mmCIF file of C-alpha atoms and ligand atoms in Angstrom:
data_model
loop_
_atom_site.group_PDB
_atom_site.id
_atom_site.type_symbol
_atom_site.label_atom_id
_atom_site.label_comp_id
_atom_site.label_asym_id
_atom_site.label_seq_id
_atom_site.Cartn_x
_atom_site.Cartn_y
_atom_site.Cartn_z
ATOM 1 C CA MET G 1 127.251 140.633 84.015
ATOM 2 C CA SER G 2 126.714 144.353 84.069
ATOM 3 C CA LYS G 3 125.133 146.012 81.148
ATOM 4 C CA LYS G 4 127.712 147.459 78.510
ATOM 5 C CA THR G 5 127.603 151.090 77.519
ATOM 6 C CA ALA G 6 127.611 152.618 73.916
ATOM 7 C CA LEU G 7 128.164 156.292 73.001
ATOM 8 C CA VAL G 8 126.865 157.311 69.620
ATOM 9 C CA THR G 9 127.773 160.682 68.383
ATOM 10 C CA GLY G 10 125.357 162.570 66.112
ATOM 11 C CA ALA G 11 122.494 160.176 67.127
ATOM 12 C CA SER G 12 119.552 162.404 67.178
ATOM 13 C CA ARG G 13 118.847 161.734 63.481
ATOM 14 C CA GLY G 14 119.592 159.492 60.519
ATOM 15 C CA ILE G 15 122.177 156.608 60.700
ATOM 16 C CA GLY G 16 123.241 157.538 64.335
ATOM 17 C CA ARG G 17 119.684 157.361 65.602
ATOM 18 C CA ALA G 18 119.202 153.861 63.952
ATOM 19 C CA ILE G 19 122.572 152.593 65.533
ATOM 20 C CA ALA G 20 121.557 153.965 68.976
ATOM 21 C CA LEU G 21 118.130 152.092 68.718
ATOM 22 C CA ARG G 22 119.763 148.888 67.595
ATOM 23 C CA LEU G 23 122.454 148.923 70.251
ATOM 24 C CA ALA G 24 119.713 149.658 72.932
ATOM 25 C CA GLN G 25 117.861 146.616 71.427
ATOM 26 C CA ASP G 26 121.050 144.620 71.853
ATOM 27 C CA GLY G 27 121.065 145.529 75.573
ATOM 28 C CA TYR G 28 123.535 148.481 75.795
ATOM 29 C CA ASN G 29 123.125 151.542 77.977
ATOM 30 C CA ILE G 30 122.899 154.120 75.318
ATOM 31 C CA VAL G 31 124.517 157.636 75.491
ATOM 32 C CA VAL G 32 122.900 159.765 72.457
ATOM 33 C CA ASN G 33 125.036 162.720 71.497
ATOM 34 C CA TYR G 34 123.440 165.637 69.632
ATOM 35 C CA ARG G 35 124.457 169.138 68.574
ATOM 36 C CA THR G 36 121.173 170.934 67.790
ATOM 37 C CA SER G 37 118.451 168.452 67.502
ATOM 38 C CA LYS G 38 117.237 168.407 71.164
ATOM 39 C CA ASP G 39 113.701 167.476 70.517
ATOM 40 C CA ALA G 40 114.755 164.558 68.370
ATOM 41 C CA ALA G 41 117.215 163.414 70.949
ATOM 42 C CA GLN G 42 114.653 163.598 73.654
ATOM 43 C CA SER G 43 112.128 161.581 71.637
ATOM 44 C CA LEU G 44 114.762 158.909 70.982
ATOM 45 C CA GLN G 45 115.555 158.699 74.700
ATOM 46 C CA THR G 46 111.752 158.244 75.413
ATOM 47 C CA GLN G 47 111.582 155.499 72.769
ATOM 48 C CA ILE G 48 114.534 153.561 74.270
ATOM 49 C CA GLU G 49 113.154 153.921 77.836
ATOM 50 C CA GLU G 50 109.631 152.902 76.771
ATOM 51 C CA ALA G 51 111.137 149.607 75.399
ATOM 52 C CA GLY G 52 112.872 149.033 78.684
ATOM 53 C CA GLY G 53 116.313 150.296 77.784
ATOM 54 C CA ALA G 54 118.519 152.855 79.590
ATOM 55 C CA CYS G 55 119.471 156.221 77.665
ATOM 56 C CA HIS G 56 121.197 159.446 78.468
ATOM 57 C CA ILE G 57 121.397 162.407 76.274
ATOM 58 C CA VAL G 58 124.302 164.903 75.947
ATOM 59 C CA GLN G 59 124.490 167.948 73.981
ATOM 60 C CA ALA G 60 128.070 168.462 72.544
ATOM 61 C CA ASP G 61 129.643 169.697 69.355
ATOM 62 C CA VAL G 62 132.168 167.059 68.582
ATOM 63 C CA SER G 63 134.423 169.370 66.580
ATOM 64 C CA GLU G 64 135.216 171.162 69.827
ATOM 65 C CA PHE G 65 138.137 169.402 71.736
ATOM 66 C CA ASP G 66 136.646 170.416 75.143
ATOM 67 C CA GLN G 67 133.177 169.290 74.247
ATOM 68 C CA ALA G 68 134.267 166.047 72.978
ATOM 69 C CA LYS G 69 136.062 165.607 76.262
ATOM 70 C CA ALA G 70 133.125 166.436 78.259
ATOM 71 C CA LEU G 71 130.916 164.156 76.351
ATOM 72 C CA VAL G 72 133.110 161.155 77.164
ATOM 73 C CA LYS G 73 133.456 162.348 80.692
ATOM 74 C CA GLU G 74 129.636 162.649 81.031
ATOM 75 C CA THR G 75 129.275 159.182 79.462
ATOM 76 C CA LEU G 76 131.489 157.636 82.123
ATOM 77 C CA ALA G 77 129.587 159.547 84.997
ATOM 78 C CA ALA G 78 126.297 158.324 83.680
ATOM 79 C CA TYR G 79 127.198 154.593 83.349
ATOM 80 C CA GLU G 80 130.688 153.970 84.829
ATOM 81 C CA GLY G 81 132.195 152.634 81.677
ATOM 82 C CA LEU G 82 132.495 153.070 78.041
ATOM 83 C CA ASP G 83 132.484 149.854 76.003
ATOM 84 C CA VAL G 84 131.561 150.895 72.512
ATOM 85 C CA LEU G 85 132.096 154.415 70.931
ATOM 86 C CA VAL G 86 130.409 154.954 67.403
ATOM 87 C CA ASN G 87 131.871 158.052 65.721
ATOM 88 C CA ASN G 88 128.929 158.864 63.408
ATOM 89 C CA ALA G 89 128.522 162.715 63.681
ATOM 90 C CA GLY G 90 128.980 164.134 60.212
ATOM 91 C CA ILE G 91 127.971 166.949 57.852
ATOM 92 C CA THR G 92 128.403 167.878 54.019
ATOM 93 C CA ALA G 93 128.998 171.227 52.548
ATOM 94 C CA ASP G 94 129.235 170.261 48.767
ATOM 95 C CA GLY G 95 130.493 172.583 46.085
ATOM 96 C CA LEU G 96 132.851 172.639 43.095
ATOM 97 C CA TRP G 97 136.397 172.740 44.408
ATOM 98 C CA ALA G 98 137.652 175.605 42.465
ATOM 99 C CA ARG G 99 134.878 177.760 44.111
ATOM 100 C CA MET G 100 134.703 176.122 47.692
ATOM 101 C CA LYS G 101 134.855 178.676 50.494
ATOM 102 C CA GLN G 102 137.475 178.146 53.354
ATOM 103 C CA ALA G 103 134.500 177.802 55.893
ATOM 104 C CA ASP G 104 133.100 174.845 53.970
ATOM 105 C CA ILE G 105 136.526 173.094 54.083
ATOM 106 C CA ASP G 106 137.211 173.820 57.652
ATOM 107 C CA THR G 107 133.760 172.897 59.092
ATOM 108 C CA VAL G 108 133.500 169.587 57.078
ATOM 109 C CA LEU G 109 137.126 168.616 58.275
ATOM 110 C CA ASP G 110 136.481 169.760 61.860
ATOM 111 C CA VAL G 111 133.288 167.829 62.288
ATOM 112 C CA ASN G 112 133.933 164.638 60.333
ATOM 113 C CA LEU G 113 137.622 164.140 60.874
ATOM 114 C CA LYS G 114 138.651 166.026 63.973
ATOM 115 C CA GLY G 115 135.313 165.308 65.801
ATOM 116 C CA CYS G 116 136.266 161.530 65.222
ATOM 117 C CA LEU G 117 139.895 162.022 66.377
ATOM 118 C CA TYR G 118 138.708 163.904 69.409
ATOM 119 C CA ALA G 119 136.164 161.450 70.659
ATOM 120 C CA MET G 120 138.654 158.538 70.168
ATOM 121 C CA ARG G 121 141.213 160.390 71.988
ATOM 122 C CA TYR G 122 139.123 160.724 75.080
ATOM 123 C CA ALA G 123 137.592 157.261 74.866
ATOM 124 C CA ALA G 124 140.958 155.525 74.421
ATOM 125 C CA ARG G 125 142.220 156.101 78.079
ATOM 126 C CA PRO G 126 139.128 154.469 79.767
ATOM 127 C CA MET G 127 139.129 151.720 77.297
ATOM 128 C CA CYS G 128 142.759 151.106 77.853
ATOM 129 C CA ARG G 129 142.280 151.001 81.706
ATOM 130 C CA ALA G 130 139.537 148.372 81.069
ATOM 131 C CA LYS G 131 141.656 146.501 78.559
ATOM 132 C CA SER G 132 138.680 146.109 76.296
ATOM 133 C CA GLY G 133 136.715 148.346 73.864
ATOM 134 C CA VAL G 134 135.238 148.768 70.496
ATOM 135 C CA ILE G 135 135.491 151.933 68.384
ATOM 136 C CA ILE G 136 133.607 152.245 65.117
ATOM 137 C CA ASN G 137 134.068 155.157 62.818
ATOM 138 C CA ILE G 138 131.521 156.029 60.304
ATOM 139 C CA SER G 139 133.448 156.857 57.074
ATOM 140 C CA SER G 140 131.893 156.739 53.569
ATOM 141 C CA VAL G 141 132.466 155.099 50.152
ATOM 142 C CA VAL G 142 133.419 158.639 49.083
ATOM 143 C CA GLY G 143 136.541 158.338 51.177
ATOM 144 C CA MET G 144 137.666 155.502 49.018
ATOM 145 C CA THR G 145 136.522 156.721 45.536
ATOM 146 C CA GLY G 146 136.238 160.496 45.699
ATOM 147 C CA ASN G 147 133.191 162.241 44.384
ATOM 148 C CA VAL G 148 132.685 165.301 42.349
ATOM 149 C CA GLY G 149 131.602 168.411 44.624
ATOM 150 C CA GLN G 150 132.854 166.553 47.559
ATOM 151 C CA VAL G 151 136.678 167.043 47.821
ATOM 152 C CA ASN G 152 136.436 168.377 51.397
ATOM 153 C CA TYR G 153 133.936 165.435 52.433
ATOM 154 C CA ALA G 154 136.187 162.825 50.706
ATOM 155 C CA ALA G 155 139.258 164.116 52.441
ATOM 156 C CA SER G 156 137.638 163.890 55.806
ATOM 157 C CA LYS G 157 136.348 160.368 55.213
ATOM 158 C CA ALA G 158 139.574 159.206 53.854
ATOM 159 C CA GLY G 159 141.165 160.603 57.100
ATOM 160 C CA VAL G 160 138.766 158.705 59.180
ATOM 161 C CA ILE G 161 139.846 155.511 57.467
ATOM 162 C CA GLY G 162 143.521 156.376 58.029
ATOM 163 C CA ALA G 163 142.967 157.223 61.550
ATOM 164 C CA THR G 164 140.957 153.913 61.994
ATOM 165 C CA LYS G 165 143.841 151.809 60.811
ATOM 166 C CA ALA G 166 146.503 153.770 62.812
ATOM 167 C CA ALA G 167 144.283 153.537 66.007
ATOM 168 C CA ALA G 168 143.627 149.908 65.550
ATOM 169 C CA ARG G 169 147.419 149.293 65.361
ATOM 170 C CA GLU G 170 148.091 151.271 68.506
ATOM 171 C CA LEU G 171 145.145 150.297 70.729
ATOM 172 C CA GLY G 172 145.148 146.696 69.876
ATOM 173 C CA ALA G 173 147.654 145.893 72.479
ATOM 174 C CA TRP G 174 144.849 146.774 75.063
ATOM 175 C CA GLY G 175 142.210 144.721 73.576
ATOM 176 C CA ILE G 176 140.385 147.579 71.763
ATOM 177 C CA ARG G 177 139.175 146.974 68.364
ATOM 178 C CA VAL G 178 138.850 149.796 65.940
ATOM 179 C CA ASN G 179 137.090 149.564 62.643
ATOM 180 C CA ALA G 180 135.322 151.818 60.118
ATOM 181 C CA ILE G 181 131.925 151.545 58.240
ATOM 182 C CA ALA G 182 131.839 152.810 54.804
ATOM 183 C CA PRO G 183 128.166 153.368 53.845
ATOM 184 C CA GLY G 184 127.079 153.911 50.367
ATOM 185 C CA TYR G 185 123.923 155.957 49.599
ATOM 186 C CA VAL G 186 121.654 155.842 52.669
ATOM 187 C CA ASP G 187 118.249 157.404 52.918
ATOM 188 C CA THR G 188 118.593 160.203 55.635
ATOM 189 C CA ASP G 189 118.227 164.150 55.934
ATOM 190 C CA MET G 190 121.884 164.204 54.603
ATOM 191 C CA SER G 191 121.280 162.361 51.159
ATOM 192 C CA ARG G 192 117.971 164.127 50.823
ATOM 193 C CA GLN G 193 119.875 167.330 50.305
ATOM 194 C CA VAL G 194 121.095 165.779 46.779
ATOM 195 C CA LYS G 195 119.058 166.780 43.828
ATOM 196 C CA GLU G 196 116.582 164.162 42.775
ATOM 197 C CA GLU G 197 118.053 163.510 39.254
ATOM 198 C CA TYR G 198 121.526 162.974 40.882
ATOM 199 C CA ARG G 199 119.935 160.670 43.495
ATOM 200 C CA GLN G 200 118.388 158.606 40.824
ATOM 201 C CA ALA G 201 121.619 158.237 38.855
ATOM 202 C CA ILE G 202 123.303 156.941 42.132
ATOM 203 C CA VAL G 203 120.498 154.394 42.614
ATOM 204 C CA ASP G 204 120.674 153.297 39.072
ATOM 205 C CA SER G 205 124.580 152.560 39.399
ATOM 206 C CA THR G 206 124.044 150.587 42.617
ATOM 207 C CA ILE G 207 123.820 146.830 42.156
ATOM 208 C CA LEU G 208 120.797 146.376 44.471
ATOM 209 C CA LYS G 209 119.137 149.337 42.712
ATOM 210 C CA ARG G 210 118.003 151.123 45.845
ATOM 211 C CA MET G 211 119.258 153.242 48.750
ATOM 212 C CA GLY G 212 120.386 151.968 51.871
ATOM 213 C CA LYS G 213 118.306 152.059 55.217
ATOM 214 C CA PRO G 214 119.751 153.600 58.247
ATOM 215 C CA GLU G 215 118.903 150.195 60.002
ATOM 216 C CA GLU G 216 121.176 148.379 57.649
ATOM 217 C CA ILE G 217 124.124 150.479 58.625
ATOM 218 C CA ALA G 218 123.024 149.817 62.175
ATOM 219 C CA ALA G 219 123.173 146.056 61.719
ATOM 220 C CA ALA G 220 126.795 146.473 60.574
ATOM 221 C CA ALA G 221 127.543 148.506 63.706
ATOM 222 C CA ALA G 222 125.929 145.975 65.876
ATOM 223 C CA PHE G 223 128.010 143.187 64.332
ATOM 224 C CA LEU G 224 131.367 145.009 64.712
ATOM 225 C CA SER G 225 130.362 145.746 68.397
ATOM 226 C CA SER G 226 129.597 142.313 69.161
ATOM 227 C CA ASP G 227 131.874 139.288 70.052
ATOM 228 C CA ASP G 228 131.148 137.738 66.687
ATOM 229 C CA ALA G 229 133.518 140.334 65.349
ATOM 230 C CA ALA G 230 136.013 139.541 68.174
ATOM 231 C CA TYR G 231 139.032 138.961 65.739
ATOM 232 C CA ILE G 232 138.138 141.894 63.361
ATOM 233 C CA THR G 233 140.096 145.093 63.676
ATOM 234 C CA GLY G 234 141.558 147.881 61.284
ATOM 235 C CA GLN G 235 138.946 147.108 58.665
ATOM 236 C CA VAL G 236 136.736 149.024 56.625
ATOM 237 C CA LEU G 237 133.285 147.332 56.176
ATOM 238 C CA VAL G 238 131.623 148.695 52.975
ATOM 239 C CA VAL G 239 127.894 148.637 53.199
ATOM 240 C CA ASP G 240 126.840 149.966 49.920
ATOM 241 C CA GLY G 241 124.447 147.641 48.037
ATOM 242 C CA GLY G 242 127.236 147.153 45.621
ATOM 243 C CA MET G 243 127.536 150.696 44.694
ATOM 244 C CA VAL G 244 131.411 150.942 44.273
ATOM 245 C CA LEU G 245 132.021 147.275 43.306
HETATM 246 P P1 NAP T 301 122.149 163.375 59.089
HETATM 247 O O1 NAP T 301 120.855 162.629 58.876
HETATM 248 O O2 NAP T 301 122.390 164.649 58.526
HETATM 249 O O3 NAP T 301 122.460 163.390 60.616
HETATM 250 C C1 NAP T 301 123.732 163.811 61.170
HETATM 251 C C2 NAP T 301 123.841 163.686 62.608
HETATM 252 O O4 NAP T 301 125.125 164.267 62.924
HETATM 253 C C3 NAP T 301 122.656 164.590 63.351
HETATM 254 O O5 NAP T 301 122.241 163.769 64.361
HETATM 255 C C4 NAP T 301 123.502 165.771 63.900
HETATM 256 O O6 NAP T 301 122.982 166.310 64.932
HETATM 257 C C5 NAP T 301 124.807 165.246 63.912
HETATM 258 N N1 NAP T 301 125.924 166.182 64.040
HETATM 259 C C6 NAP T 301 126.275 167.003 62.969
HETATM 260 N N2 NAP T 301 127.221 167.861 63.418
HETATM 261 C C7 NAP T 301 127.481 167.513 64.732
HETATM 262 C C8 NAP T 301 128.497 168.011 65.621
HETATM 263 N N3 NAP T 301 129.305 169.040 65.326
HETATM 264 N N4 NAP T 301 128.623 167.421 66.866
HETATM 265 C C9 NAP T 301 127.678 166.503 67.079
HETATM 266 N N5 NAP T 301 126.774 166.010 66.410
HETATM 267 C C10 NAP T 301 126.642 166.527 65.005
HETATM 268 O O7 NAP T 301 123.307 162.392 58.467
HETATM 269 P P2 NAP T 301 123.447 160.910 58.255
HETATM 270 O O8 NAP T 301 123.199 160.561 56.811
HETATM 271 O O9 NAP T 301 122.570 160.143 59.320
HETATM 272 O O10 NAP T 301 125.049 160.634 58.336
HETATM 273 C C11 NAP T 301 125.583 159.977 59.371
HETATM 274 C C12 NAP T 301 126.985 159.672 59.154
HETATM 275 O O11 NAP T 301 127.070 158.749 58.075
HETATM 276 C C13 NAP T 301 127.861 160.780 58.827
HETATM 277 O O12 NAP T 301 129.027 160.648 59.244
HETATM 278 C C14 NAP T 301 127.827 160.678 57.283
HETATM 279 O O13 NAP T 301 128.902 161.381 56.740
HETATM 280 C C15 NAP T 301 127.943 159.202 57.047
HETATM 281 N N6 NAP T 301 127.437 158.727 55.777
HETATM 282 C C16 NAP T 301 126.146 159.085 55.320
HETATM 283 C C17 NAP T 301 125.760 158.559 54.026
HETATM 284 C C18 NAP T 301 124.377 158.808 53.499
HETATM 285 O O14 NAP T 301 124.079 158.396 52.336
HETATM 286 N N7 NAP T 301 123.366 159.296 54.366
HETATM 287 C C19 NAP T 301 126.621 157.856 53.264
HETATM 288 C C20 NAP T 301 127.901 157.741 53.795
HETATM 289 C C21 NAP T 301 128.271 158.014 55.037
HETATM 290 P P3 NAP T 301 122.029 167.449 65.122
HETATM 291 O O15 NAP T 301 120.855 167.314 64.329
HETATM 292 O O16 NAP T 301 121.714 167.586 66.640
HETATM 293 O O17 NAP T 301 122.840 168.724 64.752
#
């Protein structure tokens, strides 16, 4: 059986990097997308290749329709197929709503929501042709609960959940499964932007009394990618240490 291929957006750092590493360990050819962190993407490629895996890196801003299209095209050219798409690329631009700048609304929706939609749009056709495929969209518990200072981010992540369910309904007929993961508070560059006292308050309110590790989100992505999840679609898997229970 030929190797399967997984494309992970925003895989140069954090959760995306952990997902790329885990899927490489599970035997997938990996396409690592990054936007600005070229050195980090190259070091990930080296790490995967030194462990015996196959990895291709592609620079693309997923919030640009044409670049998302080119990203999927380059994936298909590199490995002749796309079995798993993980829409992970994401940003925050937090602030109180009454003072939020238009740019902070637009960029967060553009990257987190439109980036996910664009990549799904272009991945859908080759997956339909293959009559199989897995799409995993990284949402957030904030898309389910909301959060002070994150109206723009919560809207983008709630949108990702709606898009996941709609795409699952539409693409299921072609054997394509579409699910979302809603992480809680995970130790990455993104969460390190939050003030220390606020971070501690979140940890204190989490049942397991700690932040999540990127590898723990990657394990959920590996499960949803696998045939063990063959009858799971349209779902949101919350991986949050009990944060929003
Ligand atoms: P991170 O450490 O800040 O990494 C973000 C990644 O996204 C980087 O690889 C970055 O690439 C990439 N990226 C950003 N904008 C992009 C664009 N326009 N096109 C392509 N790639 C882009 O963030 P993280 O914490 O790992 O977050 C990953 C995902 O998990 C995000 O969707 C986030 O919303 C979600 N999430 C995170 C947490 C958490 O607590 N950390 C919780 C819930 C959900 P470059 O460095 O190359 O620009």
